[in-house]
Coordinates of C-alpha atoms and ligand atoms in Angstrom, one line a residue:
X1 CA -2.4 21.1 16.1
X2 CA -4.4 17.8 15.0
X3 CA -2.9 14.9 15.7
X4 CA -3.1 11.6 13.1
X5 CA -1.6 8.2 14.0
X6 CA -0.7 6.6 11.2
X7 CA 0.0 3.1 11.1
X8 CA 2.3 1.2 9.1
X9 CA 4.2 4.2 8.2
X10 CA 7.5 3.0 7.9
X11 CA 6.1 1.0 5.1
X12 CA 5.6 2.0 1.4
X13 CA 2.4 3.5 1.2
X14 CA 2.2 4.8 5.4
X15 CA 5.8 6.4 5.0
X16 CA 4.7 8.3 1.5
X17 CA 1.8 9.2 2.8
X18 CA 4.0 10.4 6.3
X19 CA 6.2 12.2 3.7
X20 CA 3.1 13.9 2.2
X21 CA 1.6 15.1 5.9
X22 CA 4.5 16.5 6.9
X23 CA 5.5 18.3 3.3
X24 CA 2.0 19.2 2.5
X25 CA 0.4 19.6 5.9
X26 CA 0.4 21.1 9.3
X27 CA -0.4 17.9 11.5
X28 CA 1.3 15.9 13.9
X29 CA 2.0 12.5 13.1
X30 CA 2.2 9.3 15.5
X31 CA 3.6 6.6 13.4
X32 CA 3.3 3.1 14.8
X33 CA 4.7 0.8 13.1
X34 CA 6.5 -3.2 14.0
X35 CA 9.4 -3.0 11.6
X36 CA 8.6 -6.1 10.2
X37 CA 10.7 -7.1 7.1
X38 CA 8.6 -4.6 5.0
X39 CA 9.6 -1.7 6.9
X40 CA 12.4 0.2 7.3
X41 CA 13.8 3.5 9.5
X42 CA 15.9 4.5 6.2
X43 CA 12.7 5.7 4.6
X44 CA 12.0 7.9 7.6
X45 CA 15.5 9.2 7.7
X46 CA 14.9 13.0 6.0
X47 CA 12.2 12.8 9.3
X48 CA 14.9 12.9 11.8
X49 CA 15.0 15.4 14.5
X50 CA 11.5 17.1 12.8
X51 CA 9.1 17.9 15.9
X52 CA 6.2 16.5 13.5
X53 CA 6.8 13.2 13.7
X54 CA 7.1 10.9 16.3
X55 CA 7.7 6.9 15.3
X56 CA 7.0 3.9 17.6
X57 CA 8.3 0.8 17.1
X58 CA 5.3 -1.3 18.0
X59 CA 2.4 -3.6 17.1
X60 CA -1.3 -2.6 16.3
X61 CA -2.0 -5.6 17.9
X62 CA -0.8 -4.7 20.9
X63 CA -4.1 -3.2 23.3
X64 CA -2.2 -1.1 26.3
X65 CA 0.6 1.2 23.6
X66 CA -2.5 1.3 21.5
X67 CA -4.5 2.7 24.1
X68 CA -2.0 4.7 25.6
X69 CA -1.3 6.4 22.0
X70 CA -4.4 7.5 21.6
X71 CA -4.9 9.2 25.1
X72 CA -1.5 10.9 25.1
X73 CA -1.1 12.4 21.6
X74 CA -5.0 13.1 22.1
X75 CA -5.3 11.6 18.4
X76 CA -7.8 12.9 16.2
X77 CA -7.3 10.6 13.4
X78 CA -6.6 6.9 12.7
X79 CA -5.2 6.1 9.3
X80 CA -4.4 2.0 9.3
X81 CA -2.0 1.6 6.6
X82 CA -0.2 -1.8 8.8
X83 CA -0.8 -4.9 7.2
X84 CA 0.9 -8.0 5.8
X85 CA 0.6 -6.9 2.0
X86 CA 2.3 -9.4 -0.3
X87 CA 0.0 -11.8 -1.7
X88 CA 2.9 -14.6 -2.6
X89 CA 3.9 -14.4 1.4
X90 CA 0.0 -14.9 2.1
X91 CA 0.0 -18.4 0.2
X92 CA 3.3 -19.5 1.6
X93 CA 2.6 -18.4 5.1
X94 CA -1.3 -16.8 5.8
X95 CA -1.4 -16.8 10.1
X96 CA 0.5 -13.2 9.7
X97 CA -2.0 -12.2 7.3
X98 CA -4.6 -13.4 9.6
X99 CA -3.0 -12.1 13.0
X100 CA -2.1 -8.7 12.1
X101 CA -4.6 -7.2 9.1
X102 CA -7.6 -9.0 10.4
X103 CA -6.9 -9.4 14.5
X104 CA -5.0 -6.3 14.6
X105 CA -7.5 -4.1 12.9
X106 CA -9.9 -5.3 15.3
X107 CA -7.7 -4.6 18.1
X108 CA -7.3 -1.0 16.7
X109 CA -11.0 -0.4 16.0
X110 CA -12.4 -1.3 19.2
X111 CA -9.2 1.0 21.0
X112 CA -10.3 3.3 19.3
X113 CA -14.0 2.8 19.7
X114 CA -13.2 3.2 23.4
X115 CA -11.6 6.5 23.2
X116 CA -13.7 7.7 20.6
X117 CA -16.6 7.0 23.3
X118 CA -14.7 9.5 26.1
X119 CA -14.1 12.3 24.0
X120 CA -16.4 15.6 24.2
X121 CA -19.0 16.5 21.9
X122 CA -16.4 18.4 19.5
X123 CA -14.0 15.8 19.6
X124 CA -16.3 12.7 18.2
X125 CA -17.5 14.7 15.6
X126 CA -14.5 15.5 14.2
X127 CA -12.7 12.0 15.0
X128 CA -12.3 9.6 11.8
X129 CA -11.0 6.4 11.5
X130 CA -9.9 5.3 7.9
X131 CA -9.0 2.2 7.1
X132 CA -6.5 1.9 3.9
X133 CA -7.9 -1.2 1.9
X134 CA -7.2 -2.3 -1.7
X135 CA -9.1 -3.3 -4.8
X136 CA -8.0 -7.3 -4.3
X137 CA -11.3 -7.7 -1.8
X138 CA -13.5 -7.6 -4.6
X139 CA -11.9 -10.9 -6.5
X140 CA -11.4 -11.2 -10.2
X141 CA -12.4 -8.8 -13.1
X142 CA -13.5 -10.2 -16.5
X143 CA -12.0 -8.5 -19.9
X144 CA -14.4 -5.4 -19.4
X145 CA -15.9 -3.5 -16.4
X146 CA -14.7 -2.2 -13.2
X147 CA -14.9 -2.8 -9.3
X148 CA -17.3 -0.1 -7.4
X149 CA -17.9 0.8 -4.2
X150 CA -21.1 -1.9 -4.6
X151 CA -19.2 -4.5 -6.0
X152 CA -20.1 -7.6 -3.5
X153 CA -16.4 -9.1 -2.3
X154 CA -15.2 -12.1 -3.1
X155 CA -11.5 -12.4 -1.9
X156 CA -9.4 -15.2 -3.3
X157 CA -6.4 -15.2 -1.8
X158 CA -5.6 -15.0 1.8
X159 CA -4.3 -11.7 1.6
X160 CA -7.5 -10.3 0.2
X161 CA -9.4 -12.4 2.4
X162 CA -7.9 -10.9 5.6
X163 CA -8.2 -7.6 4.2
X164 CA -11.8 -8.2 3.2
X165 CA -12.1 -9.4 7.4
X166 CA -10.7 -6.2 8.0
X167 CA -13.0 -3.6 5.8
X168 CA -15.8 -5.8 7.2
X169 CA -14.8 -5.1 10.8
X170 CA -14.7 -1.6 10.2
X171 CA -18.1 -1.7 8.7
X172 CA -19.9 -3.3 11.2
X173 CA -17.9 -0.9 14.0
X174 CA -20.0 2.0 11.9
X175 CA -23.0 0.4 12.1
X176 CA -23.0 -0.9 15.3
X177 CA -21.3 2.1 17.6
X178 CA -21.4 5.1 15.3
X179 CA -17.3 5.0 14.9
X180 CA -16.9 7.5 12.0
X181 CA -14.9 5.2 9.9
X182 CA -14.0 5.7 6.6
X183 CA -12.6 3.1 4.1
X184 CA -10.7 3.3 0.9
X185 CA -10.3 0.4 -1.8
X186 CA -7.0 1.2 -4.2
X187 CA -5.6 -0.4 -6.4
X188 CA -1.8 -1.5 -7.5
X189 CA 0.6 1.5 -6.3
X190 CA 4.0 1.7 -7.4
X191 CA 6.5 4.6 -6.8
X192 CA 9.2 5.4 -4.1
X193 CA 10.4 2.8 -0.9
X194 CA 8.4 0.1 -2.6
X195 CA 9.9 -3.2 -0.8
X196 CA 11.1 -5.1 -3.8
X197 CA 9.3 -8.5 -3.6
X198 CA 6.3 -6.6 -5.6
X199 CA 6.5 -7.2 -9.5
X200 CA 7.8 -3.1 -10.6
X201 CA 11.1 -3.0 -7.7
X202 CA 11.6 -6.3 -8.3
X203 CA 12.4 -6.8 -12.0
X204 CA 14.2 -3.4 -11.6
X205 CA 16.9 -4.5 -9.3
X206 CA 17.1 -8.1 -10.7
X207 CA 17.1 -6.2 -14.3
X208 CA 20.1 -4.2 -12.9
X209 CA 22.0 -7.6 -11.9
X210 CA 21.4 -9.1 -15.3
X211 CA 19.1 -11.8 -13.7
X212 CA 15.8 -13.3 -15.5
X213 CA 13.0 -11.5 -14.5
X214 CA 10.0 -13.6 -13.7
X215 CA 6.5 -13.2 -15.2
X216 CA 3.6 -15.5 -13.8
X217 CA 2.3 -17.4 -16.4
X218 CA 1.6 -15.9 -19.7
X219 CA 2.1 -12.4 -18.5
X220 CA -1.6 -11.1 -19.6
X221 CA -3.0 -10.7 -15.9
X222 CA -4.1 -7.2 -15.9
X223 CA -3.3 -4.7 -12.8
X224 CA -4.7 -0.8 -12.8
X225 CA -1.4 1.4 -11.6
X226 CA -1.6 4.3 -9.3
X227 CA 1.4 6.8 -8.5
X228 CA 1.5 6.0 -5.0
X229 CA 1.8 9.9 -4.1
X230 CA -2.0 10.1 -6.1
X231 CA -2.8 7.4 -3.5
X232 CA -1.6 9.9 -0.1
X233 CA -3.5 12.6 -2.0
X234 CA -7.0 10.8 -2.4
X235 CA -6.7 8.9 1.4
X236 CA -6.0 12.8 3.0
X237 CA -8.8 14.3 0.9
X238 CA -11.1 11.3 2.2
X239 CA -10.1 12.2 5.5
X240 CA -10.7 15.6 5.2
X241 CA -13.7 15.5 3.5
X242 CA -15.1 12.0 3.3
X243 CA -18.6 11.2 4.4
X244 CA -18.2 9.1 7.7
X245 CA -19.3 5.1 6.9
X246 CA -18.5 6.1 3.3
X247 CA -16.3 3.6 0.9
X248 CA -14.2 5.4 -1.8
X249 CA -12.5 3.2 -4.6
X250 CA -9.0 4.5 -5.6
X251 CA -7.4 4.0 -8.7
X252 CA -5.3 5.3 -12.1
X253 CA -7.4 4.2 -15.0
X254 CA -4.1 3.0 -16.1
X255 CA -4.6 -0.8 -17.0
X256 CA -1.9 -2.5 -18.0
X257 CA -1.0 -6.5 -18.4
X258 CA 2.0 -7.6 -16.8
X259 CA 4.2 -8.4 -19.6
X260 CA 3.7 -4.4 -20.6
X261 CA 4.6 -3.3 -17.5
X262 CA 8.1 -5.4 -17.8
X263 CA 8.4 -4.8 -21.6
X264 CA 8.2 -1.0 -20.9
X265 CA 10.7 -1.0 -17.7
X266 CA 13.5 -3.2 -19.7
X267 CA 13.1 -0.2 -22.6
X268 CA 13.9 2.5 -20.2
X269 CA 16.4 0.5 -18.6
X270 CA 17.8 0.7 -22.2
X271 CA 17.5 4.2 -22.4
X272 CA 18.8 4.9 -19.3
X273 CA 21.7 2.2 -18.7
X274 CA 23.7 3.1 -22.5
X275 CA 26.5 0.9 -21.3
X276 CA 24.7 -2.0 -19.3
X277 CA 26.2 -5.7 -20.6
X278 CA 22.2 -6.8 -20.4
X279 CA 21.0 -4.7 -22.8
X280 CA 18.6 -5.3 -24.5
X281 CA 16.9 -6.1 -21.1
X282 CA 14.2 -7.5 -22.5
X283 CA 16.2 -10.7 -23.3
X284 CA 16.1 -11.0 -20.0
X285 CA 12.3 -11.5 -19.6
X286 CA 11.1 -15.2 -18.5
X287 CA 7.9 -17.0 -18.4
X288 CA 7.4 -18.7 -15.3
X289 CA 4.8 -21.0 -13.3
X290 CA 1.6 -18.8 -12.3
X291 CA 0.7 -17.7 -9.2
X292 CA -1.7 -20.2 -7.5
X293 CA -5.4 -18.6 -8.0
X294 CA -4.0 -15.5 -9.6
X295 CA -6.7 -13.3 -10.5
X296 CA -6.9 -12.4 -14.0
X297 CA -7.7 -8.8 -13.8
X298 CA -8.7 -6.1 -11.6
X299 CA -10.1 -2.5 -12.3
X300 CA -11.2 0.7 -10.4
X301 CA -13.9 2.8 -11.1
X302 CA -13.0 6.0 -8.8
X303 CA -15.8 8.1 -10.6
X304 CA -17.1 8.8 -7.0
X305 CA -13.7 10.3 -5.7
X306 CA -13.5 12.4 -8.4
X307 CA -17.4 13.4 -8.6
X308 CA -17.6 13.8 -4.6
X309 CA -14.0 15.0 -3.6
X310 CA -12.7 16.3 -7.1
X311 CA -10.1 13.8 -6.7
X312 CA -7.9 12.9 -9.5
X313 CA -4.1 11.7 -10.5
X314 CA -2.1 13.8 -11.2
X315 CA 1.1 11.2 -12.7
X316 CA 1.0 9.0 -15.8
X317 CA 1.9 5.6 -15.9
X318 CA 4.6 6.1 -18.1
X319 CA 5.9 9.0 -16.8
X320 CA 5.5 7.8 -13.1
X321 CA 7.1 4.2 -14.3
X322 CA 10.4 6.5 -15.6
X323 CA 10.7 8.5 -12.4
X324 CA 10.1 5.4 -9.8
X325 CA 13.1 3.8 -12.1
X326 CA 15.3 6.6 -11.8
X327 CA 14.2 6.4 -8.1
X328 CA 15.6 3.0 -7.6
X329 CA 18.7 4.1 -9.6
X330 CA 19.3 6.8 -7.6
X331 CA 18.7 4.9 -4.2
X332 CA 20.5 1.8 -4.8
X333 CA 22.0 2.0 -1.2
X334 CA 18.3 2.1 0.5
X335 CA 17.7 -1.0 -1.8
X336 CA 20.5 -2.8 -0.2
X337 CA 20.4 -1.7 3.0
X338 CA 15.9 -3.3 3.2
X339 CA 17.5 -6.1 0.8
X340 CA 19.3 -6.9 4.2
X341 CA 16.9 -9.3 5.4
X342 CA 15.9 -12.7 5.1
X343 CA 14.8 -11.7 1.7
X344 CA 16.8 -11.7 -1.4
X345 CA 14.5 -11.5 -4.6
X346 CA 13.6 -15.3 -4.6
X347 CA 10.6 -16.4 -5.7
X348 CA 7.7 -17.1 -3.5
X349 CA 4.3 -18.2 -2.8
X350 CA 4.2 -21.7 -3.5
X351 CA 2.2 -24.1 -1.1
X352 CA 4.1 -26.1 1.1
Ligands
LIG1 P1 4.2 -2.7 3.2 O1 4.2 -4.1 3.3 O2 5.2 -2.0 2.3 O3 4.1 -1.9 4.6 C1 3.4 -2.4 5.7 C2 3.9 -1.8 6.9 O4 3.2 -2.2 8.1 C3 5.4 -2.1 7.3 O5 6.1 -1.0 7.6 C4 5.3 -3.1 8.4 O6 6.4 -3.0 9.3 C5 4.0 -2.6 9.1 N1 3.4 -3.6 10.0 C6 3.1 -4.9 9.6 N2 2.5 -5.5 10.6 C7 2.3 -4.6 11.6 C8 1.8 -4.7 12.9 N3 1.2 -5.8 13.4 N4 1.8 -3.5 13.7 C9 2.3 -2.4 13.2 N5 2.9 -2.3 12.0 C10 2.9 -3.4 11.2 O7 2.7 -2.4 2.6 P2 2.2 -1.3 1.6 O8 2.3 -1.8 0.2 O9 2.7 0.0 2.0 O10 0.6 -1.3 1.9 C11 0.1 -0.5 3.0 C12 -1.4 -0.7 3.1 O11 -2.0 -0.4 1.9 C13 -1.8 -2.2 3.4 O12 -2.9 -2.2 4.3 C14 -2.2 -2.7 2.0 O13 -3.2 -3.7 2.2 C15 -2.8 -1.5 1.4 N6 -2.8 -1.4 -0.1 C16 -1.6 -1.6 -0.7 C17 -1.5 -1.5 -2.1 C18 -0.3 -1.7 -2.9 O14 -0.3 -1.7 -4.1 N7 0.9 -1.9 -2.2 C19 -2.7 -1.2 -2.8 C20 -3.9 -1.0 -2.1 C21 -3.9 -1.1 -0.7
LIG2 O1 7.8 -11.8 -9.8 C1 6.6 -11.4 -10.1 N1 6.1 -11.7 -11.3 C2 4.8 -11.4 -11.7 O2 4.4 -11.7 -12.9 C3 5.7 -10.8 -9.1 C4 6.2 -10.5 -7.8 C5 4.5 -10.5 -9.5 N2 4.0 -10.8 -10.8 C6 2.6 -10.5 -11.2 C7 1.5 -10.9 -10.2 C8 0.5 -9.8 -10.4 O3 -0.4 -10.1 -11.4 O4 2.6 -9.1 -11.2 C9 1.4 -8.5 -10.7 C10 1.6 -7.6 -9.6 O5 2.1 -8.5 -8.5 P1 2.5 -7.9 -7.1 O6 3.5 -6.8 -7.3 O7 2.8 -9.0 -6.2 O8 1.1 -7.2 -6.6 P2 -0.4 -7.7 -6.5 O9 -0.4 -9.2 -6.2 O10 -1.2 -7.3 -7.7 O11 -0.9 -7.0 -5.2 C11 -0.5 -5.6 -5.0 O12 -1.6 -4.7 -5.3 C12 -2.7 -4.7 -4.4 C13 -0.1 -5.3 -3.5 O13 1.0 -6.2 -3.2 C14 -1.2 -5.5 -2.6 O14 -0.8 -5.2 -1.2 C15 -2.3 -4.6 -3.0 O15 -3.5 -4.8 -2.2

């Protein structure tokens, strides 16, 4: 059986993309991941006593549980999902962003570049390492056009600039020792176990406790939206079929400003919640001091999935926006439970 370590899977994206191994696949998965605030055991739960999936609480950072995952699950497959990935966090506190997405992706790269070396002939063919990065590397669109796999970078916030570190560590680990990396650029995903400090879980759960939902500055920032299973489906067909040192952009085509994407959750809420005292819960929409170098739009062309792999979505944006909301109506309890924390909805990311 091949064996994948995953990292970051008890995260949004690493434990839907877990989900989708073990429902769609027949591989092992090693799932390292430090339970920081943005991940939680609850969204590994159905997982429980499956012989699929083993989790480690742990740090990609650290060298000897790296190494020693590698060499005992005889890993065929490194898929780096762990990251700091909140961009307001990265202004109000960058030395995590630095420490783990830059320092720890090196740490990962060159543990695996070392067991890459000592496999056999067979086994470094078939090894990949893909590293899951995001459209935010490539700075700020205009009103038309779209980011492509040539697009220079130009990161402007400290997230995207340790993520940009990253993707160019993984580059250079191509080009200078043959690892057979792989990266892909996505862009916004939304869907199920989405921590709610990001703009969609957010105004759902503050929406559902009557509380003004917050839009940076005039609310016509535009983000593309991606179903965040479409997301598991393009990294494991990349992996599976992706040309070694190859970058693949990921994204919807489904552009939307900000103030649609909250206009269009507080109608649904309407639909959906007859009886809420907030309706109409647009009324509850605010305008509110922007984001400190927000950037204005961003955009993916992913005519290369689609042309190379035969990628494409498979959700809407409107369709996938009604089923994550009924998600978080139907899981109020998980939203409680990661609400836990030291987080509780405020706002963030404003310089010290
Ligand atoms: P998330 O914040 O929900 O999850 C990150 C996970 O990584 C958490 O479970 C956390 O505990 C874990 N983690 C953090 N530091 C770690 C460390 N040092 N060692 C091991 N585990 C650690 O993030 P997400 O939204 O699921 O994003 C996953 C990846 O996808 C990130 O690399 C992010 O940059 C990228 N990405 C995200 C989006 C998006 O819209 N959310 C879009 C494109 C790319
Ligand atoms: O309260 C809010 N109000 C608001 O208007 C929040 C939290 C956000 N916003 C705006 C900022 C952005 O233009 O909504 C948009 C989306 O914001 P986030 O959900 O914070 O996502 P974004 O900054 O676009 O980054 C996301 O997509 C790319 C992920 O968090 C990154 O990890 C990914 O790389």
């Amino acid at each position: 059986m091949r064996s994948i370590l995953v990292t970051g899977g008890a995260g949004f994206i690493g434990a839907n993309f877990v989900h989708f191994l073990i429902a769609e696949t027949a591989v092992q998965v090693i799932n390292l991941d430090k339970l920081t605030y943005a991940g939680n055991l609850d969204t590994l739960a159905p997982l429980r006593g499956n012989g699929r999936h083993v989790f480690i609480e742990g740090d990609i950072g650290d060298r000897d549980l790296v190494r020693r995952l590698l060499r005992d699950y005889r890993v065929d497959a490194v898929v780096n999902f762990a990251a700091e990935s909140h961009v307001d966090r990265s202004i109000e506190g960058p030395a995590a962003f630095i420490e783990t997405n830059v320092v720890g992706t090196f740490n990962l790269l060159d543990c695996a570049r070392a067991y890459w070396a000592g496999l056999g002939v067979a086994g470094k063919a078939g090894f990949r390492f893909l590293q899951v990065s995001t459209d935010e590397v490539y700075g700020s669109l205009g009103p038309t056009g779209s980011f492509t796999e040539t697009t220079p970078y130009a990161p402007n916030s400290p997230y995207a600039a340790s993520k940009a570190a990253a993707d160019h560590l993984v580059r250079a680990w191509h080009h200078t020792y043959d690892l057979p990396v792989l990266t892909t650029n996505c862009s916004n995903n939304y869907g199920p176990y989405q921590f709610p400090e990001k703009l969609i879980p957010l105004v759902i759960l503050k929406a559902l406790r009557g509380e003004r939902l917050p839009i940076y500055g005039d609310g016509s920032n535009v983000r593309d939206w991606l179903y965040v299973t479409d997301h598991c489906r393009a990294i494991w067909q990349v992996l599976e079929a992706g040309r070694p040192g190859e970058v693949y952009g990921v994204g919807g085509a489904s552009e939307r400003t900000n103030l649609q994407v909250v206009t269009t959750l507080c109608e649904l809420l309407d639909e959906l919640l007859p009886h809420s005292p907030y309706r109409p819960h647009g009324q509850l929409k605010e305008f509110v001091a922007d984001r400190p170098g927000h950037d204005r739009r961003y955009a993916i062309d992913a005519h290369k999935l689609r042309s190379e792999l035969g990628w494409k979505p498979q959700e809407h944006f409107e369709s996938g926006l009604r089923r994550t909301l009924v998600w978080y109506l139907e899981h109020q309890i998980w939203c409680e439970r990661v609400m836990d924390g030291s987080y509780r909805g405020e706002r963030l990311g404003f310089p010290p």
